[in-house]
Coordinates of C-alpha atoms and ligand atoms in Angstrom, one line a residue:
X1 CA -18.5 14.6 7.0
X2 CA -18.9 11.5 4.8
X3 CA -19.8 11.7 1.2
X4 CA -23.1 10.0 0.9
X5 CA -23.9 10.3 -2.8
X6 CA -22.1 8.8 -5.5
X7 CA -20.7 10.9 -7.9
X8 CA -20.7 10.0 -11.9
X9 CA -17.7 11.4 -13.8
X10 CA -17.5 13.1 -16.8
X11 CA -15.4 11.5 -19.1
X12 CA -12.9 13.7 -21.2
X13 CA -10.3 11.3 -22.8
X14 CA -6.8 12.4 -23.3
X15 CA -6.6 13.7 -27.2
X16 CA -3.2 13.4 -27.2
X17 CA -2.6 10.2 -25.8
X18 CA 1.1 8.2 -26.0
X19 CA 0.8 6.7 -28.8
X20 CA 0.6 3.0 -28.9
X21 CA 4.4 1.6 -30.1
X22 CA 6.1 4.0 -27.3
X23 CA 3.5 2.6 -24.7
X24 CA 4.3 -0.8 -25.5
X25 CA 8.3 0.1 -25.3
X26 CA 7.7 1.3 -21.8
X27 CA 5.7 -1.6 -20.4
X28 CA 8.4 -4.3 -21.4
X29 CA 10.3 -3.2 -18.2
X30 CA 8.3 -0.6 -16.4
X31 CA 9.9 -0.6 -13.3
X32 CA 7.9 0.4 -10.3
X33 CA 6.0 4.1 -9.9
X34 CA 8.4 5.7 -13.2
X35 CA 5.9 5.5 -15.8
X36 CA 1.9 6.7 -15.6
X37 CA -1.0 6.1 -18.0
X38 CA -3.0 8.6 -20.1
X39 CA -5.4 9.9 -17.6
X40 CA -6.3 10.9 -14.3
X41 CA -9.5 11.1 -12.0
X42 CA -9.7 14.4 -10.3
X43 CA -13.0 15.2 -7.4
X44 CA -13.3 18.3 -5.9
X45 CA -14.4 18.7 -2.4
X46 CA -15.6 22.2 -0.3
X47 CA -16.8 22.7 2.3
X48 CA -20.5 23.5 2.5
X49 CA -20.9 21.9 -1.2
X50 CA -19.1 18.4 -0.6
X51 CA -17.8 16.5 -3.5
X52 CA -18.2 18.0 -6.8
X53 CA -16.6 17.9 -10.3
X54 CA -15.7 14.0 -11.2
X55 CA -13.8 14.1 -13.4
X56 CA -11.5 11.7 -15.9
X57 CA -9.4 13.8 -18.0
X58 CA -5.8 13.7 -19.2
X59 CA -3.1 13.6 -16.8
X60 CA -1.2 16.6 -16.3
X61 CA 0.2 18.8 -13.4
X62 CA -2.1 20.4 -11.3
X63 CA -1.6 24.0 -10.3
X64 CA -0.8 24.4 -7.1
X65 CA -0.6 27.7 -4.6
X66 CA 2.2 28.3 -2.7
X67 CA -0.2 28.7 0.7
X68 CA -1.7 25.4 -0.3
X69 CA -2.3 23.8 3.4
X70 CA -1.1 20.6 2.4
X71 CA 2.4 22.4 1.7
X72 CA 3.0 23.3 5.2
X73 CA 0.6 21.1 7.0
X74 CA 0.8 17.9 5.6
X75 CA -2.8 17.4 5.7
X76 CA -2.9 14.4 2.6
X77 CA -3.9 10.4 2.6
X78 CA -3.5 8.2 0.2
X79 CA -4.2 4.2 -1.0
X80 CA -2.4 2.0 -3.0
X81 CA -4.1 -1.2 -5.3
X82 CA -3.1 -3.1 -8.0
X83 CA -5.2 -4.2 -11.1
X84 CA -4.6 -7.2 -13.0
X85 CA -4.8 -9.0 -15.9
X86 CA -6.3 -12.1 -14.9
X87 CA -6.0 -15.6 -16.5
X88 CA -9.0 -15.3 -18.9
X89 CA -7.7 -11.8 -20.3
X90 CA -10.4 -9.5 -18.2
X91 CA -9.0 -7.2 -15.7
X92 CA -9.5 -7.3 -11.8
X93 CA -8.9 -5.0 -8.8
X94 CA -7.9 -7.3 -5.5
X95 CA -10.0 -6.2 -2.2
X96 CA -10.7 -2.4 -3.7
X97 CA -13.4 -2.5 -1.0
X98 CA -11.1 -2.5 2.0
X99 CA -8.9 0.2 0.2
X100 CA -12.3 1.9 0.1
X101 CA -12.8 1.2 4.0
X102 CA -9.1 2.8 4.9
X103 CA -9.2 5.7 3.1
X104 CA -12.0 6.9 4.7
X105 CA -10.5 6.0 8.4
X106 CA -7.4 7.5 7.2
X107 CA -9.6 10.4 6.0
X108 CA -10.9 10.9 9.5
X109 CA -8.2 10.3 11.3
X110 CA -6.4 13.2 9.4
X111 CA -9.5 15.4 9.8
X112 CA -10.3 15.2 6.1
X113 CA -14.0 14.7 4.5
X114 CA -14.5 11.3 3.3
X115 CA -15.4 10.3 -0.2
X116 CA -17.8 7.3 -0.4
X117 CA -17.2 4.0 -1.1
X118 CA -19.3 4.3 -4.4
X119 CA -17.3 7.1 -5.5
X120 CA -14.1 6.3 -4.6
X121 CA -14.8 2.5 -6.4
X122 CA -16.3 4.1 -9.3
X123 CA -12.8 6.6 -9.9
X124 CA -10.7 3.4 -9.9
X125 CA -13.1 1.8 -12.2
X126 CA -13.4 4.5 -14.9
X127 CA -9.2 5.2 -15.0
X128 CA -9.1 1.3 -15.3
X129 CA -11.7 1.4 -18.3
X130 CA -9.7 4.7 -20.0
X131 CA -6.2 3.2 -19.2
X132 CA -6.9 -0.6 -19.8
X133 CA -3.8 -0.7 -22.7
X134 CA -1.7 0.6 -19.8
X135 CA -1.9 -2.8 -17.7
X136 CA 1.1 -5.2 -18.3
X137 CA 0.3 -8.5 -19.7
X138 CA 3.9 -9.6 -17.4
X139 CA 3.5 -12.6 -14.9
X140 CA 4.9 -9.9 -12.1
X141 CA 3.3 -6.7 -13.8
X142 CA 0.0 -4.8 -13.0
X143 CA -1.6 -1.6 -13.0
X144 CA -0.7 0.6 -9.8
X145 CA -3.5 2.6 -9.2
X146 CA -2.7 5.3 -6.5
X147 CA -5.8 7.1 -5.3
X148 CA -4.6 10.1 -3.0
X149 CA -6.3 13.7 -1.5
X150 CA -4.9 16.6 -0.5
X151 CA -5.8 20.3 1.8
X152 CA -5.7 22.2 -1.3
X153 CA -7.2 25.4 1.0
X154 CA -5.0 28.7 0.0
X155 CA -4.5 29.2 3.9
X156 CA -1.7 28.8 6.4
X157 CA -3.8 28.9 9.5
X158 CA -3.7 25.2 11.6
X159 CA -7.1 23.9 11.7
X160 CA -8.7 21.2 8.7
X161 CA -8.8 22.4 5.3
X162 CA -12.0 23.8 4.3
X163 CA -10.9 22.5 0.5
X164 CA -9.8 19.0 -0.9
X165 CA -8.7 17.4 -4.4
X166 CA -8.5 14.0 -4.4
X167 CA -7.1 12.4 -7.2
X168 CA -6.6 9.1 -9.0
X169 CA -3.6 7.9 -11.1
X170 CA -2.2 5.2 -12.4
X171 CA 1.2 3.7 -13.0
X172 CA 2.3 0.3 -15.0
X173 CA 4.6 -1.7 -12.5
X174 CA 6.7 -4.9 -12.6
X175 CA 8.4 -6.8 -9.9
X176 CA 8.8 -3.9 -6.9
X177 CA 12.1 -5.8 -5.6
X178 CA 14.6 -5.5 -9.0
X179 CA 15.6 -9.3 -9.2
X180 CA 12.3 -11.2 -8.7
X181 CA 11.5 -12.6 -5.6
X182 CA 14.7 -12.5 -3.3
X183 CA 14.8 -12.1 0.7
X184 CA 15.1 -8.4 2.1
X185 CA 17.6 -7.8 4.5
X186 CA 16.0 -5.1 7.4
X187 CA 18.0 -2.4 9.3
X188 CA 16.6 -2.4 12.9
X189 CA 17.0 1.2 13.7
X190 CA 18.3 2.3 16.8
X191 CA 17.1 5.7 16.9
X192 CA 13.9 6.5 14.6
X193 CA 10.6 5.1 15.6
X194 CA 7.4 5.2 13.1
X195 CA 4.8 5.4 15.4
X196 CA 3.6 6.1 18.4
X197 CA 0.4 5.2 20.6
X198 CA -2.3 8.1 19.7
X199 CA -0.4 8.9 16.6
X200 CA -1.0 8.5 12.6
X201 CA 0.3 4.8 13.1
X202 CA -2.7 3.2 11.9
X203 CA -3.8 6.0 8.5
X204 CA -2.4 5.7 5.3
X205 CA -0.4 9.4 5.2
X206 CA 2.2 10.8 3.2
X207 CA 3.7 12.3 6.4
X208 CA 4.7 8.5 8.3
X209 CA 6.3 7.9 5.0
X210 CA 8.5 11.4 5.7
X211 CA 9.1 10.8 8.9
X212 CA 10.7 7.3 7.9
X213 CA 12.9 8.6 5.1
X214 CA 16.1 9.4 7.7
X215 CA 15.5 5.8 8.8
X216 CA 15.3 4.3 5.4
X217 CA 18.5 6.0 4.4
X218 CA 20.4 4.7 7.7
X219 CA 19.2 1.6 6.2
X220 CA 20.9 1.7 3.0
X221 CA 23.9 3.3 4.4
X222 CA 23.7 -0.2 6.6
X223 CA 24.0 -2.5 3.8
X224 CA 20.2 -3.4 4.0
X225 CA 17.1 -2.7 2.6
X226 CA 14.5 -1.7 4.6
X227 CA 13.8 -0.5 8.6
X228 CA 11.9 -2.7 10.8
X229 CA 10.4 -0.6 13.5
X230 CA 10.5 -1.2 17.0
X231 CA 7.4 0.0 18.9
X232 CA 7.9 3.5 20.2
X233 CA 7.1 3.0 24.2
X234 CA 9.3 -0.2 25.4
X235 CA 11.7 0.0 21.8
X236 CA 11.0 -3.9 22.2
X237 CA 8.7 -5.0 19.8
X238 CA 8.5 -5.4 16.1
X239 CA 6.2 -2.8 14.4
X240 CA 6.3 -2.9 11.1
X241 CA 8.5 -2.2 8.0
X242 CA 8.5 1.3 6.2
X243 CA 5.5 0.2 4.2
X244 CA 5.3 -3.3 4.8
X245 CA 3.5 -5.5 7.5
X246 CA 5.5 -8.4 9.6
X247 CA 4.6 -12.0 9.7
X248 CA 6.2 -15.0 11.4
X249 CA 6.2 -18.4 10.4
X250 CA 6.7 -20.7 13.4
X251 CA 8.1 -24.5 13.6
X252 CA 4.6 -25.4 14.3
X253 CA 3.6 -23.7 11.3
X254 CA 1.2 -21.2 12.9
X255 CA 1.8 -17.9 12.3
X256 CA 2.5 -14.5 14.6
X257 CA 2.2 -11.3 13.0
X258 CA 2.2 -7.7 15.8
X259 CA -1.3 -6.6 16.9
X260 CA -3.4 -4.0 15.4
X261 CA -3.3 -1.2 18.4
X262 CA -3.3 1.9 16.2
X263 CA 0.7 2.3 15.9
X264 CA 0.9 -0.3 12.2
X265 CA -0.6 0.4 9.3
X266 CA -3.6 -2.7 9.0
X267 CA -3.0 -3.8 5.8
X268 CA -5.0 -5.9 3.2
X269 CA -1.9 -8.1 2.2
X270 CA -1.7 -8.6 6.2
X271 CA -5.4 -9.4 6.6
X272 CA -5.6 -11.6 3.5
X273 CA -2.7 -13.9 4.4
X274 CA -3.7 -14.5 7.9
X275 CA -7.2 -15.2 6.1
X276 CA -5.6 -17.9 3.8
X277 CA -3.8 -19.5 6.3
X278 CA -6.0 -20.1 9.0
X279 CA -8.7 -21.0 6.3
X280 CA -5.6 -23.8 5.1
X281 CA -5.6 -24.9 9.3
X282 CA -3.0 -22.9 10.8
X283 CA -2.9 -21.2 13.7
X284 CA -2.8 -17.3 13.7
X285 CA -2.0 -15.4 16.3
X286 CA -2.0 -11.2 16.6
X287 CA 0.4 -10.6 19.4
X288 CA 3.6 -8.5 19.9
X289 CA 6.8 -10.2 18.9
X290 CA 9.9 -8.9 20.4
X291 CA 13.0 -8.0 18.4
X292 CA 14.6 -10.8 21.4
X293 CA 11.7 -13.5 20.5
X294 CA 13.1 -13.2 16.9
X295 CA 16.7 -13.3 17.4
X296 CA 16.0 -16.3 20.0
X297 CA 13.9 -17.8 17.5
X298 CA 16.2 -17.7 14.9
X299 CA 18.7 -19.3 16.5
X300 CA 16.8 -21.9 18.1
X301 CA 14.7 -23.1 14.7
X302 CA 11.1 -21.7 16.6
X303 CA 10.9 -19.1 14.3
X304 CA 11.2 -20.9 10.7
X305 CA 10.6 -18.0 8.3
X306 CA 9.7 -14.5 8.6
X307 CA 8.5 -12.5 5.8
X308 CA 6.9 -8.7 4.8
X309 CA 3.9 -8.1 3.2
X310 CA 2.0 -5.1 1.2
X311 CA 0.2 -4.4 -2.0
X312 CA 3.7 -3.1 -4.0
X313 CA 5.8 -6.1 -2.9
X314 CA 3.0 -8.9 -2.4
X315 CA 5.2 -11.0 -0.4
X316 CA 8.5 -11.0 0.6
X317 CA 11.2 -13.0 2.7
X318 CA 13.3 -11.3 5.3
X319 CA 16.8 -13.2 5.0
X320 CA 19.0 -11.0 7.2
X321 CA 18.4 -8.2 10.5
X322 CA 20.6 -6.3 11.2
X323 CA 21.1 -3.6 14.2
X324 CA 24.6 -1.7 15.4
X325 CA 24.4 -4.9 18.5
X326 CA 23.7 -7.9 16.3
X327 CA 23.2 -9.5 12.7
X328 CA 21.3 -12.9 12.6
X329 CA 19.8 -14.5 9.7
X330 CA 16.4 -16.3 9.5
X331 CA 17.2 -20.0 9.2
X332 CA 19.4 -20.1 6.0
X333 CA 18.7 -17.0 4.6
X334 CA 16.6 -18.4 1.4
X335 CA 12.7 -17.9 1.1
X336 CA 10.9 -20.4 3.2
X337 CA 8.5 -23.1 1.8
X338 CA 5.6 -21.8 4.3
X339 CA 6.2 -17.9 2.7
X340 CA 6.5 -19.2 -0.9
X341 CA 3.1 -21.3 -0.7
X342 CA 1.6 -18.4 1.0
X343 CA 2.4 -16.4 -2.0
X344 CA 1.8 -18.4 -4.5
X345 CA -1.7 -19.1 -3.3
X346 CA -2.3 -15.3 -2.7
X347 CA -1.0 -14.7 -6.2
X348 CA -3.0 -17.4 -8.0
X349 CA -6.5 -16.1 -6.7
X350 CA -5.8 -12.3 -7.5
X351 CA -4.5 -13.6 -10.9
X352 CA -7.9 -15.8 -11.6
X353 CA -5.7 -19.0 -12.0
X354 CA -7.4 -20.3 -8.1
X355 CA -10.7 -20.2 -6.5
X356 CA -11.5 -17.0 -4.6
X357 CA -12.9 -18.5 -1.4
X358 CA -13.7 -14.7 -0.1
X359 CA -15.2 -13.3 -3.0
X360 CA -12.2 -10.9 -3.2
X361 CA -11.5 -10.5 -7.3
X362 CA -13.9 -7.8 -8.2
X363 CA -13.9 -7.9 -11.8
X364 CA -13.9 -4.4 -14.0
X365 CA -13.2 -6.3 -17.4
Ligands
PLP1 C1 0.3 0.5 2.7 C2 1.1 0.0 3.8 C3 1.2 -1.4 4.2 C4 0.6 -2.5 3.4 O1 -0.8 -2.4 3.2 P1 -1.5 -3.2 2.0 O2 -2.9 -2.9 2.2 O3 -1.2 -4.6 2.3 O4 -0.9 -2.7 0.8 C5 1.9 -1.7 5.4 N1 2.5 -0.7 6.1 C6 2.4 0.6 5.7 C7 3.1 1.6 6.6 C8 1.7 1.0 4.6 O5 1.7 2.3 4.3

């Protein structure tokens, strides 16, 4: 089912476009995911025909039919990248490849056609071209480009959709945490799990993400932040956050993030900072960590730091866990030396102020 050709897009740029004194207004604090650009990429998929119409046009709602399949069947996938301004004023996506790669196993996984690479690459390319004014200029800031696709099939039977939309836009963020970097404190839930073996763990859908929301408010309603789920089988080891991976810093300073076996989302941030590190001399190991090893840890001074990691919030430190048996803290509390330098070196090569050792930066402008 995979989208061999790549598609061109007709350009049709916004005529009525924000104009350029109110778009500067809203990108001196534009928050995260309140505020979109001028446009949006729009491809058309059916079956028999594949993927037709690429479009670029102004972004507006989209008419949708109340038997749409993706209303009652959650059939829909989505990615999440950043572009950014980069030290010598062009503009760069960071790793758009691999968002490329998980889109279409998310795609598959959800019984969806898949768009190729080329296409996919080129949508993200074209809204940053049309959108460019859009990107903050803000140390934190970037452009949030959100590529998603949807069973837009008027039918309620269950089976896949016979008819897609998939869709680019784009949104002008800041920091994602209000407050700059600051540790996170995470609500281990005793009820709600996120995943479970054979499930949609491991694809990037819009349904894991409503399946968490009674979890995420039990969070809040905790005093903390986020959930950090516990694997679904054993309720023993440490999954993943809502939307955020899990790494350990040890007082070796190797580092222990939970295995990729289909229940955690693989993510980029994830594989890039085990790349950096080990690249820097640490060890890295992919094996489960149990919600005991960490409270152990913590006590003992094994486990150092312990921090989360995705596209929104780059990097960030866990300070406090919290569950209805126990609260601990990670050493003091503070963000860890080991997490700070991990950032910071992440940060500097998607930025162009570092070398990019994996040919990651893939320039646009
Ligand atoms: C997107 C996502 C991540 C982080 O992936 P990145 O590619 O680093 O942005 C982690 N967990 C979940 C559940 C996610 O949806």
């Amino acid at each position: 089912m995979s989208g061999g050709d790549n598609l061109d897009f007709e350009i049709r740029p916004n005529p009525a476009p924000v104009a350029a004194a109110e778009r500067d207004a809203l990108l001196v604090n534009p928050g995260f995911g309140r505020i979109f650009t001028d446009h949006m990429a729009t491809v058309r998929y059916a079956d028999g025909k594949g993927w037709y119409d690429a479009r670029v046009e102004a972004r507006a709602p989209i008419s949708v039919d109340p038997a749409s399949a993706v209303l009652h069947y959650a059939q829909e996938i989505f990615e999440g990248l950043k572009a950014y301004k980069m030290a010598d004023g062009g503009v760069a996506m960071f790793r758009p490849d691999a968002n490329a790669a998980r889109f279409a196993q998310s795609a598959q996984r959800m019984a969806m056609p898949q768009l190729s690479e080329g296409t996919f690459l080129q949508s993200l390319r074209e809204m940053i071209r049309i959108d460019q004014e859009w990107i903050p200029q803000s140390e934190e800031g970037s452009l949030y480009l959100r590529p998603f696709a949807y069973a837009s099939e008027v039918f309620l039977g269950v089976r896949p959709a016979l008819e897609y939309l998939y869709l680019v836009i784009a949104s002008p963020v800041g920091a994602y945490f209000s407050g700059g970097v600051k540790p996170v404190s995470v609500w281990v839930s005793p009820d709600f799990t996120r995943a479970a073996p054979g499930g949609t763990g491991a694809a990037k859908c819009g349904g894991n993400y409503a399946a968490g929301l009674s979890a995420q408010a039990e969070a809040i309603e905790n005093g903390c932040d986020q959930v950090v789920y516990l694997d679904a089988v054993q309720r023993k080891y440490v999954d993943e956050l809502g939307g955020m991976n899990v790494v350990f810093v040890l007082d070796d300073g190797s580092l222990a993030t939970p295995p990729l076996t289909g229940t955690i989302l693989p993510g980029i941030t994830r594989d890039s900072v085990l790349k950096l590190a080990q690249r820097a001399g640490r060890k890295v190991a992919e094996r489960p960590v149990s919600i005991d090893e960490w409270r152990d840890g913590a006590a003992s001074g094994r486990i150092r730091e312990a921090f989360a990691c995705g596209t929104a919030a780059v990097i960030t430190p866990i300070g406090v866990v919290k569950s209805p048996d126990f609260e601990f803290t990670v050493a003091d509390g503070g963000p860890g030396s080991v997490t700070m330098g991990l950032r910071k070196e992440l940060v500097d090569i998607q930025r162009g102020r570092a070398a990019d050792p994996f040919s990651w930066v893939h320039r646009v402008l």
